[in-house]
Amino acid sequence: MRINGNFLRLKDSYLFAKVGAKTAEYLSAHPGREVIRLSLGDVTRPLPPAVIKAMQRAVDDLSHKDTFHGYAPDATRFGYDLLLDSLIKSYAEKGIGLEKEEIFISDGAKSDCGNLSDLFSAENTVLIPDPVYPAYLDTNIMAGRKILFADANEGNGFLPMPDERVRADLIYLCSPNNPTGAAYTAKELKVWVDYALKNDAVILYDAAYESFVTDPSLARSIYAAEGAKECAIEICSFSKTAGFTGVRCGYTVVPKALKREGFSLNRLWARRQSAKFNGASYVAQMGAAAVFTEEGKRETAENIAYYRQNARIISDCLTRLGIPFTGGVNSPYIWMKCPGGMDSWSFFDHLLERANVVGTPGCGFGKNGEGYFRLTAFNTHEKTEEAMRRFAALRI
Ligand code: MLT
């Protein structure tokens, strides 16, 4: 028996696990300290009341024999009609037409970001932005693929564009970007789409933060770019939109028009899911469907506005201190330069030890993240304000 040796090529721990372990280590050495976490992008607002009510109704359904539900109705795509119809309507409002069979309900974006890799040969070359959400890199290292990076830096506004000299088969894009908050316009995405079509490549587009987009010139879906249905899979989640980080529900769009080597990726993904997945729960899906009701939309928007206010608290403080940063406008993340020329982990230690505030070291998102640091707007107003007071008091 041999293990998958690719695992030996991974860093010893996943970024957020390392941040958590270092924080726990600090707390065990300094019991009683009140540490404020602006690190993991985990929400703090309770679920919108419309979602709660829908989930309570769903629980009631499960308690009566006439309304009970077991496995989701379709053993390949796992979606209940109420949620699928709501998603189709929501895409239609963005000018994008989808069919039910093109939507696969998932337990959140993270799983599919890695699982989709099953559809593609290990011989494919992958192009991953740097910096970006570390799950793309780790899952492709596990799969043993050759990995290339698309540099995102101040020079290109953290929005890398295709390099015609580079040949990639699989391309990950995340917009608005985790961690930098930079987001593409439909015109910029069209350049990626054209590149993918020319190279017979497939784009895996992570739209987990689309609900934070306020600027109308920015895209909220890759399908805003013409031709994307022939080359792109879109992955999204209710985690950041509606506070589902603990509930778990998301969706992946695999257009019927997407074919490679003559095979429909929609059919391959349906085949993969039927063998390896059993869906998101009825209760979670009914809660997700409620996000699209009038009440749900209003309450979800209120929660997002709350987090935007936190982003402003952080941005205002950094501006006052003269610390350069991006993000925080169309994204819940603020991407700042580490003050005093510190490297990312030194600044992490400094902030944890001196201010008892936890953020995420930029280098954990890629080599171009070295010297940067990510703060999240997902904590409460009170804790965000207190964290920034402590931050300012450091006088660095
Ligand atoms: C993050 O902090 O980057 C996110 O919470 C990670 C995730 O969504 O898995």
mmCIF file of C-alpha atoms and ligand atoms in Angstrom:
data_model
loop_
_atom_site.group_PDB
_atom_site.id
_atom_site.type_symbol
_atom_site.label_atom_id
_atom_site.label_comp_id
_atom_site.label_asym_id
_atom_site.label_seq_id
_atom_site.Cartn_x
_atom_site.Cartn_y
_atom_site.Cartn_z
ATOM 1 C CA MET A 1 0.000 0.000 0.000
ATOM 2 C CA ARG A 2 1.241 3.476 -0.817
ATOM 3 C CA ILE A 3 -0.191 6.784 0.361
ATOM 4 C CA ASN A 4 -0.860 9.659 -2.021
ATOM 5 C CA GLY A 5 2.650 11.101 -1.966
ATOM 6 C CA ASN A 6 1.337 14.458 -3.186
ATOM 7 C CA PHE A 7 0.193 15.119 0.374
ATOM 8 C CA LEU A 8 3.857 15.286 1.369
ATOM 9 C CA ARG A 9 4.218 18.308 -0.908
ATOM 10 C CA LEU A 10 1.637 20.307 1.077
ATOM 11 C CA LYS A 11 2.564 22.811 3.754
ATOM 12 C CA ASP A 12 2.273 21.085 7.126
ATOM 13 C CA SER A 13 -1.075 22.749 7.918
ATOM 14 C CA TYR A 14 -3.884 24.602 6.175
ATOM 15 C CA LEU A 15 -3.593 28.389 6.581
ATOM 16 C CA PHE A 16 -6.618 28.895 8.828
ATOM 17 C CA ALA A 17 -5.750 25.832 10.905
ATOM 18 C CA LYS A 18 -2.301 27.346 11.546
ATOM 19 C CA VAL A 19 -3.807 30.723 12.492
ATOM 20 C CA GLY A 20 -6.220 28.928 14.859
ATOM 21 C CA ALA A 21 -3.445 26.822 16.409
ATOM 22 C CA LYS A 22 -1.169 29.845 16.950
ATOM 23 C CA THR A 23 -4.048 31.755 18.567
ATOM 24 C CA ALA A 24 -4.896 28.803 20.831
ATOM 25 C CA GLU A 25 -1.224 28.477 21.808
ATOM 26 C CA TYR A 26 -1.109 32.172 22.735
ATOM 27 C CA LEU A 27 -4.305 31.891 24.776
ATOM 28 C CA SER A 28 -3.093 28.867 26.683
ATOM 29 C CA ALA A 29 0.098 30.767 27.577
ATOM 30 C CA HIS A 30 -1.926 33.905 28.486
ATOM 31 C CA PRO A 31 -5.213 32.692 29.947
ATOM 32 C CA GLY A 32 -7.939 35.289 30.381
ATOM 33 C CA ARG A 33 -6.776 37.591 27.549
ATOM 34 C CA GLU A 34 -9.627 38.823 25.379
ATOM 35 C CA VAL A 35 -8.472 38.066 21.863
ATOM 36 C CA ILE A 36 -10.448 39.632 18.978
ATOM 37 C CA ARG A 37 -10.547 37.568 15.805
ATOM 38 C CA LEU A 38 -10.502 39.407 12.493
ATOM 39 C CA SER A 39 -8.974 36.392 10.795
ATOM 40 C CA LEU A 40 -11.221 33.620 9.437
ATOM 41 C CA GLY A 41 -14.052 34.883 7.233
ATOM 42 C CA ASP A 42 -16.680 33.472 9.553
ATOM 43 C CA VAL A 43 -19.903 35.421 10.045
ATOM 44 C CA THR A 44 -21.229 36.636 13.399
ATOM 45 C CA ARG A 45 -24.727 37.947 12.559
ATOM 46 C CA PRO A 46 -27.571 35.541 13.290
ATOM 47 C CA LEU A 47 -29.379 34.093 10.274
ATOM 48 C CA PRO A 48 -32.029 36.405 8.781
ATOM 49 C CA PRO A 49 -35.475 35.842 10.421
ATOM 50 C CA ALA A 50 -36.969 34.841 7.029
ATOM 51 C CA VAL A 51 -34.369 32.063 6.798
ATOM 52 C CA ILE A 52 -35.003 30.922 10.363
ATOM 53 C CA LYS A 53 -38.770 30.796 9.776
ATOM 54 C CA ALA A 54 -38.298 28.790 6.576
ATOM 55 C CA MET A 55 -35.958 26.382 8.353
ATOM 56 C CA GLN A 56 -38.440 25.979 11.216
ATOM 57 C CA ARG A 57 -41.184 25.192 8.694
ATOM 58 C CA ALA A 58 -38.835 22.689 7.072
ATOM 59 C CA VAL A 59 -38.218 21.011 10.433
ATOM 60 C CA ASP A 60 -41.995 20.786 10.902
ATOM 61 C CA ASP A 61 -42.277 19.170 7.464
ATOM 62 C CA LEU A 62 -39.784 16.562 8.555
ATOM 63 C CA SER A 63 -41.877 15.704 11.598
ATOM 64 C CA HIS A 64 -45.011 14.643 9.647
ATOM 65 C CA LYS A 65 -45.286 11.567 7.486
ATOM 66 C CA ASP A 66 -47.070 13.448 4.680
ATOM 67 C CA THR A 67 -44.452 16.170 4.366
ATOM 68 C CA PHE A 68 -41.337 14.252 5.371
ATOM 69 C CA HIS A 69 -38.295 14.372 3.040
ATOM 70 C CA GLY A 70 -35.400 11.935 2.861
ATOM 71 C CA TYR A 71 -32.752 12.238 0.175
ATOM 72 C CA ALA A 72 -33.077 15.240 -2.143
ATOM 73 C CA PRO A 73 -35.336 14.595 -5.166
ATOM 74 C CA ASP A 74 -32.634 14.267 -7.813
ATOM 75 C CA ALA A 75 -29.736 11.966 -6.986
ATOM 76 C CA THR A 76 -27.318 13.823 -9.260
ATOM 77 C CA ARG A 77 -27.955 17.514 -8.684
ATOM 78 C CA PHE A 78 -29.707 17.371 -5.300
ATOM 79 C CA GLY A 79 -31.791 20.550 -5.650
ATOM 80 C CA TYR A 80 -35.328 21.120 -4.386
ATOM 81 C CA ASP A 81 -37.429 23.017 -6.932
ATOM 82 C CA LEU A 82 -38.056 25.938 -4.596
ATOM 83 C CA LEU A 83 -34.338 26.690 -4.344
ATOM 84 C CA LEU A 84 -33.568 25.964 -7.998
ATOM 85 C CA ASP A 85 -36.411 28.218 -9.194
ATOM 86 C CA SER A 86 -35.200 30.997 -6.870
ATOM 87 C CA LEU A 87 -31.656 30.702 -8.212
ATOM 88 C CA ILE A 88 -32.842 30.715 -11.821
ATOM 89 C CA LYS A 89 -34.875 33.867 -11.111
ATOM 90 C CA SER A 90 -31.948 35.535 -9.369
ATOM 91 C CA TYR A 91 -29.618 34.812 -12.329
ATOM 92 C CA ALA A 92 -32.322 36.013 -14.737
ATOM 93 C CA GLU A 93 -32.366 39.332 -12.853
ATOM 94 C CA LYS A 94 -28.670 39.613 -13.711
ATOM 95 C CA GLY A 95 -29.512 38.911 -17.354
ATOM 96 C CA ILE A 96 -28.256 35.314 -17.235
ATOM 97 C CA GLY A 97 -30.475 32.444 -18.358
ATOM 98 C CA LEU A 98 -29.952 29.076 -16.647
ATOM 99 C CA GLU A 99 -31.750 25.749 -16.764
ATOM 100 C CA LYS A 100 -32.475 23.654 -13.685
ATOM 101 C CA GLU A 101 -30.177 20.863 -14.868
ATOM 102 C CA GLU A 102 -27.281 23.318 -14.919
ATOM 103 C CA ILE A 103 -27.420 23.939 -11.149
ATOM 104 C CA PHE A 104 -25.948 21.530 -8.610
ATOM 105 C CA ILE A 105 -26.757 22.196 -4.955
ATOM 106 C CA SER A 106 -23.743 21.725 -2.698
ATOM 107 C CA ASP A 107 -22.775 22.027 0.936
ATOM 108 C CA GLY A 108 -20.829 25.224 0.224
ATOM 109 C CA ALA A 109 -18.255 26.569 -2.202
ATOM 110 C CA LYS A 110 -15.146 25.145 -0.545
ATOM 111 C CA SER A 111 -15.983 21.482 -1.179
ATOM 112 C CA ASP A 112 -16.687 21.980 -4.873
ATOM 113 C CA CYS A 113 -13.592 24.182 -5.369
ATOM 114 C CA GLY A 114 -11.611 21.047 -4.622
ATOM 115 C CA ASN A 115 -14.023 18.332 -5.788
ATOM 116 C CA LEU A 116 -14.355 19.712 -9.319
ATOM 117 C CA SER A 117 -10.746 18.724 -9.761
ATOM 118 C CA ASP A 118 -12.036 15.105 -10.151
ATOM 119 C CA LEU A 119 -13.296 15.980 -13.639
ATOM 120 C CA PHE A 120 -9.874 16.802 -15.007
ATOM 121 C CA SER A 121 -6.787 14.769 -15.721
ATOM 122 C CA ALA A 122 -3.845 15.037 -13.336
ATOM 123 C CA GLU A 123 -1.784 15.874 -16.423
ATOM 124 C CA ASN A 124 -3.507 19.231 -16.829
ATOM 125 C CA THR A 125 -1.662 22.403 -15.940
ATOM 126 C CA VAL A 126 -3.455 24.652 -13.458
ATOM 127 C CA LEU A 127 -3.225 28.424 -13.290
ATOM 128 C CA ILE A 128 -3.916 29.926 -9.875
ATOM 129 C CA PRO A 129 -3.835 33.622 -8.975
ATOM 130 C CA ASP A 130 -1.320 34.566 -6.310
ATOM 131 C CA PRO A 131 -2.456 35.601 -3.720
ATOM 132 C CA VAL A 132 -5.757 33.716 -3.479
ATOM 133 C CA TYR A 133 -7.895 31.424 -1.305
ATOM 134 C CA PRO A 134 -5.502 28.570 -0.382
ATOM 135 C CA ALA A 135 -7.965 25.726 -1.048
ATOM 136 C CA TYR A 136 -7.311 25.921 -4.813
ATOM 137 C CA LEU A 137 -3.592 25.378 -4.404
ATOM 138 C CA ASP A 138 -3.834 22.669 -1.757
ATOM 139 C CA THR A 139 -6.406 20.595 -3.628
ATOM 140 C CA ASN A 140 -4.386 20.727 -6.845
ATOM 141 C CA ILE A 141 -1.198 19.773 -5.029
ATOM 142 C CA MET A 142 -3.137 16.779 -3.655
ATOM 143 C CA ALA A 143 -4.154 15.905 -7.228
ATOM 144 C CA GLY A 144 -0.519 16.099 -8.347
ATOM 145 C CA ARG A 145 -1.014 18.728 -11.044
ATOM 146 C CA LYS A 146 1.568 21.087 -12.425
ATOM 147 C CA ILE A 147 0.728 24.504 -10.999
ATOM 148 C CA LEU A 148 1.471 27.914 -12.472
ATOM 149 C CA PHE A 149 0.687 31.216 -10.817
ATOM 150 C CA ALA A 150 -0.847 34.419 -12.154
ATOM 151 C CA ASP A 151 0.785 37.220 -10.209
ATOM 152 C CA ALA A 152 -1.587 39.667 -8.536
ATOM 153 C CA ASN A 153 0.151 42.731 -7.189
ATOM 154 C CA GLU A 154 -0.102 46.492 -6.763
ATOM 155 C CA GLY A 155 1.050 46.894 -10.361
ATOM 156 C CA ASN A 156 -2.025 45.181 -11.794
ATOM 157 C CA GLY A 157 -4.441 46.275 -9.065
ATOM 158 C CA PHE A 158 -4.398 42.671 -7.763
ATOM 159 C CA LEU A 159 -6.286 41.623 -10.898
ATOM 160 C CA PRO A 160 -4.037 39.455 -13.066
ATOM 161 C CA MET A 161 -4.982 39.178 -16.728
ATOM 162 C CA PRO A 162 -4.056 36.282 -19.027
ATOM 163 C CA ASP A 163 -0.537 36.034 -20.353
ATOM 164 C CA GLU A 164 -0.715 34.725 -23.926
ATOM 165 C CA ARG A 165 2.689 33.058 -23.486
ATOM 166 C CA VAL A 166 1.328 30.839 -20.698
ATOM 167 C CA ARG A 167 -0.596 27.671 -21.579
ATOM 168 C CA ALA A 168 -3.009 26.529 -18.857
ATOM 169 C CA ASP A 169 -5.805 23.947 -18.918
ATOM 170 C CA LEU A 170 -7.578 24.780 -15.702
ATOM 171 C CA ILE A 171 -7.852 28.344 -14.408
ATOM 172 C CA TYR A 172 -9.085 29.430 -10.992
ATOM 173 C CA LEU A 173 -10.523 32.926 -10.628
ATOM 174 C CA CYS A 174 -12.033 34.407 -7.473
ATOM 175 C CA SER A 175 -13.911 37.688 -7.798
ATOM 176 C CA PRO A 176 -14.338 39.643 -5.588
ATOM 177 C CA ASN A 177 -11.044 38.202 -4.629
ATOM 178 C CA ASN A 178 -10.237 36.531 -1.364
ATOM 179 C CA PRO A 179 -7.993 37.991 0.100
ATOM 180 C CA THR A 180 -7.437 41.266 -1.795
ATOM 181 C CA GLY A 181 -11.043 42.348 -2.415
ATOM 182 C CA ALA A 182 -10.223 43.257 -6.032
ATOM 183 C CA ALA A 183 -13.016 42.409 -8.489
ATOM 184 C CA TYR A 184 -13.198 42.037 -12.261
ATOM 185 C CA THR A 185 -15.524 43.852 -14.650
ATOM 186 C CA ALA A 186 -17.413 41.787 -17.229
ATOM 187 C CA LYS A 187 -15.067 43.217 -19.855
ATOM 188 C CA GLU A 188 -12.012 41.930 -17.989
ATOM 189 C CA LEU A 189 -13.663 38.539 -17.495
ATOM 190 C CA LYS A 190 -14.315 38.433 -21.226
ATOM 191 C CA VAL A 191 -10.544 38.569 -21.771
ATOM 192 C CA TRP A 192 -10.181 35.498 -19.529
ATOM 193 C CA VAL A 193 -13.054 33.779 -21.324
ATOM 194 C CA ASP A 194 -11.455 34.424 -24.719
ATOM 195 C CA TYR A 195 -8.136 33.109 -23.431
ATOM 196 C CA ALA A 196 -9.821 29.970 -22.043
ATOM 197 C CA LEU A 197 -11.716 29.342 -25.283
ATOM 198 C CA LYS A 198 -8.556 29.802 -27.330
ATOM 199 C CA ASN A 199 -6.609 27.366 -25.127
ATOM 200 C CA ASP A 200 -9.442 24.840 -24.694
ATOM 201 C CA ALA A 201 -9.138 25.594 -20.962
ATOM 202 C CA VAL A 202 -11.820 25.566 -18.256
ATOM 203 C CA ILE A 203 -12.270 28.373 -15.735
ATOM 204 C CA LEU A 204 -13.373 27.529 -12.206
ATOM 205 C CA TYR A 205 -14.906 30.791 -11.047
ATOM 206 C CA ASP A 206 -15.442 31.284 -7.329
ATOM 207 C CA ALA A 207 -18.191 33.885 -6.792
ATOM 208 C CA ALA A 208 -18.567 33.355 -3.037
ATOM 209 C CA TYR A 209 -18.337 37.105 -2.340
ATOM 210 C CA GLU A 210 -20.526 38.367 -5.195
ATOM 211 C CA SER A 211 -23.192 39.719 -2.827
ATOM 212 C CA PHE A 212 -20.662 42.259 -1.512
ATOM 213 C CA VAL A 213 -20.345 43.952 -4.900
ATOM 214 C CA THR A 214 -21.759 47.469 -4.820
ATOM 215 C CA ASP A 215 -20.035 48.953 -7.849
ATOM 216 C CA PRO A 216 -22.369 48.333 -10.829
ATOM 217 C CA SER A 217 -19.420 48.216 -13.220
ATOM 218 C CA LEU A 218 -18.175 44.993 -11.556
ATOM 219 C CA ALA A 219 -19.335 41.514 -12.538
ATOM 220 C CA ARG A 220 -21.342 39.357 -10.137
ATOM 221 C CA SER A 221 -21.074 36.248 -12.288
ATOM 222 C CA ILE A 222 -18.639 35.047 -14.935
ATOM 223 C CA TYR A 223 -21.639 34.457 -17.209
ATOM 224 C CA ALA A 224 -21.845 38.231 -17.578
ATOM 225 C CA ALA A 225 -19.030 37.649 -20.098
ATOM 226 C CA GLU A 226 -20.135 36.365 -23.485
ATOM 227 C CA GLY A 227 -18.897 32.867 -24.252
ATOM 228 C CA ALA A 228 -18.436 31.935 -20.569
ATOM 229 C CA LYS A 229 -20.958 29.108 -20.756
ATOM 230 C CA GLU A 230 -18.598 27.310 -23.139
ATOM 231 C CA CYS A 231 -15.638 27.501 -20.777
ATOM 232 C CA ALA A 232 -16.593 28.287 -17.170
ATOM 233 C CA ILE A 233 -18.004 26.630 -14.077
ATOM 234 C CA GLU A 234 -19.275 28.994 -11.377
ATOM 235 C CA ILE A 235 -19.128 28.083 -7.709
ATOM 236 C CA CYS A 236 -21.081 30.034 -5.111
ATOM 237 C CA SER A 237 -22.300 29.768 -1.558
ATOM 238 C CA PHE A 238 -24.802 31.143 0.922
ATOM 239 C CA SER A 239 -22.093 31.324 3.590
ATOM 240 C CA LYS A 240 -21.101 34.950 3.183
ATOM 241 C CA THR A 241 -24.321 36.099 1.485
ATOM 242 C CA ALA A 242 -26.691 34.908 4.179
ATOM 243 C CA GLY A 243 -24.597 33.679 7.104
ATOM 244 C CA PHE A 244 -24.632 29.950 6.216
ATOM 245 C CA THR A 245 -21.071 29.159 7.337
ATOM 246 C CA GLY A 246 -22.489 26.732 9.899
ATOM 247 C CA VAL A 247 -25.640 25.700 8.021
ATOM 248 C CA ARG A 248 -23.771 24.711 4.816
ATOM 249 C CA CYS A 249 -25.438 25.288 1.457
ATOM 250 C CA GLY A 250 -24.091 26.449 -1.877
ATOM 251 C CA TYR A 251 -24.403 25.777 -5.581
ATOM 252 C CA THR A 252 -22.292 25.112 -8.625
ATOM 253 C CA VAL A 253 -23.305 25.999 -12.157
ATOM 254 C CA VAL A 254 -22.055 23.672 -14.880
ATOM 255 C CA PRO A 255 -23.542 24.886 -18.173
ATOM 256 C CA LYS A 256 -24.791 22.321 -20.648
ATOM 257 C CA ALA A 257 -22.795 24.117 -23.344
ATOM 258 C CA LEU A 258 -19.541 23.267 -21.564
ATOM 259 C CA LYS A 259 -17.907 20.364 -23.365
ATOM 260 C CA ARG A 260 -14.354 19.102 -23.559
ATOM 261 C CA GLU A 261 -13.068 16.292 -25.768
ATOM 262 C CA GLY A 262 -16.685 15.974 -26.912
ATOM 263 C CA PHE A 263 -17.952 15.194 -23.404
ATOM 264 C CA SER A 264 -20.475 17.259 -21.445
ATOM 265 C CA LEU A 265 -18.899 18.392 -18.163
ATOM 266 C CA ASN A 266 -22.424 18.792 -16.804
ATOM 267 C CA ARG A 267 -23.003 15.055 -17.297
ATOM 268 C CA LEU A 268 -19.601 14.127 -15.896
ATOM 269 C CA TRP A 269 -20.195 16.282 -12.808
ATOM 270 C CA ALA A 270 -23.668 14.769 -12.341
ATOM 271 C CA ARG A 271 -22.040 11.336 -12.543
ATOM 272 C CA ARG A 272 -19.356 12.311 -10.043
ATOM 273 C CA GLN A 273 -21.837 13.813 -7.614
ATOM 274 C CA SER A 274 -24.171 10.820 -7.755
ATOM 275 C CA ALA A 275 -21.292 8.563 -6.748
ATOM 276 C CA LYS A 276 -19.605 10.773 -4.141
ATOM 277 C CA PHE A 277 -22.186 13.177 -2.676
ATOM 278 C CA ASN A 278 -25.617 13.033 -1.072
ATOM 279 C CA GLY A 279 -26.712 16.648 -1.123
ATOM 280 C CA ALA A 280 -27.359 19.517 1.256
ATOM 281 C CA SER A 281 -30.137 18.982 3.783
ATOM 282 C CA TYR A 282 -33.780 19.839 3.097
ATOM 283 C CA VAL A 283 -33.699 22.268 6.031
ATOM 284 C CA ALA A 284 -30.631 24.083 4.674
ATOM 285 C CA GLN A 285 -32.128 24.285 1.165
ATOM 286 C CA MET A 286 -35.438 25.670 2.413
ATOM 287 C CA GLY A 287 -33.500 28.264 4.409
ATOM 288 C CA ALA A 288 -31.449 29.147 1.313
ATOM 289 C CA ALA A 289 -34.593 29.532 -0.805
ATOM 290 C CA ALA A 290 -35.923 32.045 1.748
ATOM 291 C CA VAL A 291 -32.913 34.303 1.006
ATOM 292 C CA PHE A 292 -34.641 35.153 -2.295
ATOM 293 C CA THR A 293 -38.016 36.165 -0.805
ATOM 294 C CA GLU A 294 -38.678 39.916 -0.426
ATOM 295 C CA GLU A 295 -38.216 39.624 3.348
ATOM 296 C CA GLY A 296 -35.108 37.476 2.911
ATOM 297 C CA LYS A 297 -33.540 39.888 0.435
ATOM 298 C CA ARG A 298 -34.130 42.851 2.748
ATOM 299 C CA GLU A 299 -32.774 41.096 5.840
ATOM 300 C CA THR A 300 -29.780 39.685 3.995
ATOM 301 C CA ALA A 301 -28.986 43.157 2.676
ATOM 302 C CA GLU A 302 -29.161 44.492 6.249
ATOM 303 C CA ASN A 303 -26.606 41.932 7.421
ATOM 304 C CA ILE A 304 -24.295 42.727 4.527
ATOM 305 C CA ALA A 305 -24.671 46.459 5.280
ATOM 306 C CA TYR A 306 -23.666 45.687 8.871
ATOM 307 C CA TYR A 307 -20.453 44.017 7.703
ATOM 308 C CA ARG A 308 -19.811 46.862 5.265
ATOM 309 C CA GLN A 309 -19.942 49.231 8.227
ATOM 310 C CA ASN A 310 -17.229 47.117 9.895
ATOM 311 C CA ALA A 311 -15.152 47.346 6.725
ATOM 312 C CA ARG A 312 -15.501 51.125 6.976
ATOM 313 C CA ILE A 313 -14.399 51.107 10.628
ATOM 314 C CA ILE A 314 -11.261 49.188 9.632
ATOM 315 C CA SER A 315 -10.603 51.254 6.480
ATOM 316 C CA ASP A 316 -11.063 54.569 8.331
ATOM 317 C CA CYS A 317 -8.588 53.520 10.997
ATOM 318 C CA LEU A 318 -5.982 52.410 8.435
ATOM 319 C CA THR A 319 -6.466 55.636 6.485
ATOM 320 C CA ARG A 320 -5.938 57.701 9.659
ATOM 321 C CA LEU A 321 -2.777 55.723 10.389
ATOM 322 C CA GLY A 322 -1.526 56.162 6.819
ATOM 323 C CA ILE A 323 -1.358 52.396 6.205
ATOM 324 C CA PRO A 324 -1.943 51.456 2.548
ATOM 325 C CA PHE A 325 -4.734 48.947 1.909
ATOM 326 C CA THR A 326 -7.198 47.730 -0.706
ATOM 327 C CA GLY A 327 -10.557 45.954 -0.472
ATOM 328 C CA GLY A 328 -13.324 46.566 2.029
ATOM 329 C CA VAL A 329 -15.662 48.117 -0.546
ATOM 330 C CA ASN A 330 -16.877 45.308 -2.808
ATOM 331 C CA SER A 331 -15.586 42.727 -0.393
ATOM 332 C CA PRO A 332 -15.633 41.871 3.325
ATOM 333 C CA TYR A 333 -11.827 41.707 3.387
ATOM 334 C CA ILE A 334 -9.316 44.482 3.897
ATOM 335 C CA TRP A 335 -5.894 43.774 2.450
ATOM 336 C CA MET A 336 -3.280 45.950 4.112
ATOM 337 C CA LYS A 337 0.466 46.442 3.887
ATOM 338 C CA CYS A 338 2.198 45.309 7.046
ATOM 339 C CA PRO A 339 3.443 48.436 8.792
ATOM 340 C CA GLY A 340 7.134 49.104 9.350
ATOM 341 C CA GLY A 341 8.173 46.711 6.556
ATOM 342 C CA MET A 342 7.324 43.699 8.727
ATOM 343 C CA ASP A 343 6.779 40.335 7.083
ATOM 344 C CA SER A 344 3.316 38.787 7.357
ATOM 345 C CA TRP A 345 3.924 36.321 10.200
ATOM 346 C CA SER A 346 5.995 38.847 12.222
ATOM 347 C CA PHE A 347 3.089 41.271 11.988
ATOM 348 C CA PHE A 348 0.669 38.470 12.941
ATOM 349 C CA ASP A 349 2.721 37.793 16.104
ATOM 350 C CA HIS A 350 3.083 41.495 16.844
ATOM 351 C CA LEU A 351 -0.651 42.172 16.562
ATOM 352 C CA LEU A 352 -1.578 39.079 18.558
ATOM 353 C CA GLU A 353 0.909 39.690 21.340
ATOM 354 C CA ARG A 354 0.688 43.466 21.626
ATOM 355 C CA ALA A 355 -2.985 44.110 20.747
ATOM 356 C CA ASN A 356 -4.561 40.669 21.211
ATOM 357 C CA VAL A 357 -6.004 40.993 17.712
ATOM 358 C CA VAL A 358 -5.833 38.123 15.211
ATOM 359 C CA GLY A 359 -5.681 38.619 11.449
ATOM 360 C CA THR A 360 -4.491 36.437 8.583
ATOM 361 C CA PRO A 361 -0.907 36.681 7.284
ATOM 362 C CA GLY A 362 -0.907 37.588 3.602
ATOM 363 C CA CYS A 363 1.858 35.128 2.734
ATOM 364 C CA GLY A 364 -0.570 32.307 3.556
ATOM 365 C CA PHE A 365 -2.422 33.218 0.346
ATOM 366 C CA GLY A 366 0.672 33.012 -1.850
ATOM 367 C CA LYS A 367 4.174 34.418 -2.217
ATOM 368 C CA ASN A 368 2.868 37.777 -3.466
ATOM 369 C CA GLY A 369 1.000 38.110 -0.172
ATOM 370 C CA GLU A 370 4.261 38.378 1.784
ATOM 371 C CA GLY A 371 4.371 41.710 3.589
ATOM 372 C CA TYR A 372 0.563 41.963 3.512
ATOM 373 C CA PHE A 373 -2.119 41.128 6.034
ATOM 374 C CA ARG A 374 -5.855 40.395 5.757
ATOM 375 C CA LEU A 375 -8.509 41.691 8.179
ATOM 376 C CA THR A 376 -12.127 40.560 7.979
ATOM 377 C CA ALA A 377 -15.249 42.675 8.430
ATOM 378 C CA PHE A 378 -17.280 39.721 9.738
ATOM 379 C CA ASN A 379 -16.970 40.401 13.466
ATOM 380 C CA THR A 380 -19.370 42.595 15.478
ATOM 381 C CA HIS A 381 -19.266 46.424 15.408
ATOM 382 C CA GLU A 382 -18.166 46.484 19.048
ATOM 383 C CA LYS A 383 -15.295 44.048 18.590
ATOM 384 C CA THR A 384 -14.203 45.616 15.313
ATOM 385 C CA GLU A 385 -14.109 49.060 16.922
ATOM 386 C CA GLU A 386 -12.216 47.738 19.941
ATOM 387 C CA ALA A 387 -9.747 45.861 17.683
ATOM 388 C CA MET A 388 -9.019 49.029 15.715
ATOM 389 C CA ARG A 389 -8.632 51.074 18.911
ATOM 390 C CA ARG A 390 -6.010 48.594 20.077
ATOM 391 C CA PHE A 391 -4.428 48.600 16.624
ATOM 392 C CA ALA A 392 -4.132 52.399 16.589
ATOM 393 C CA ALA A 393 -2.673 52.390 20.105
ATOM 394 C CA LEU A 394 0.276 50.299 18.876
ATOM 395 C CA ARG A 395 1.683 53.405 17.152
ATOM 396 C CA ILE A 396 3.630 51.426 14.562
HETATM 397 C C1 MLT B 1 -11.638 32.769 4.618
HETATM 398 O O1 MLT B 1 -11.456 33.238 5.738
HETATM 399 O O2 MLT B 1 -10.866 32.948 3.688
HETATM 400 C C2 MLT B 1 -12.856 31.953 4.405
HETATM 401 O O3 MLT B 1 -13.643 31.902 5.531
HETATM 402 C C3 MLT B 1 -12.496 30.614 4.046
HETATM 403 C C4 MLT B 1 -13.667 29.812 3.615
HETATM 404 O O4 MLT B 1 -14.698 30.342 3.224
HETATM 405 O O5 MLT B 1 -13.497 28.596 3.616
#
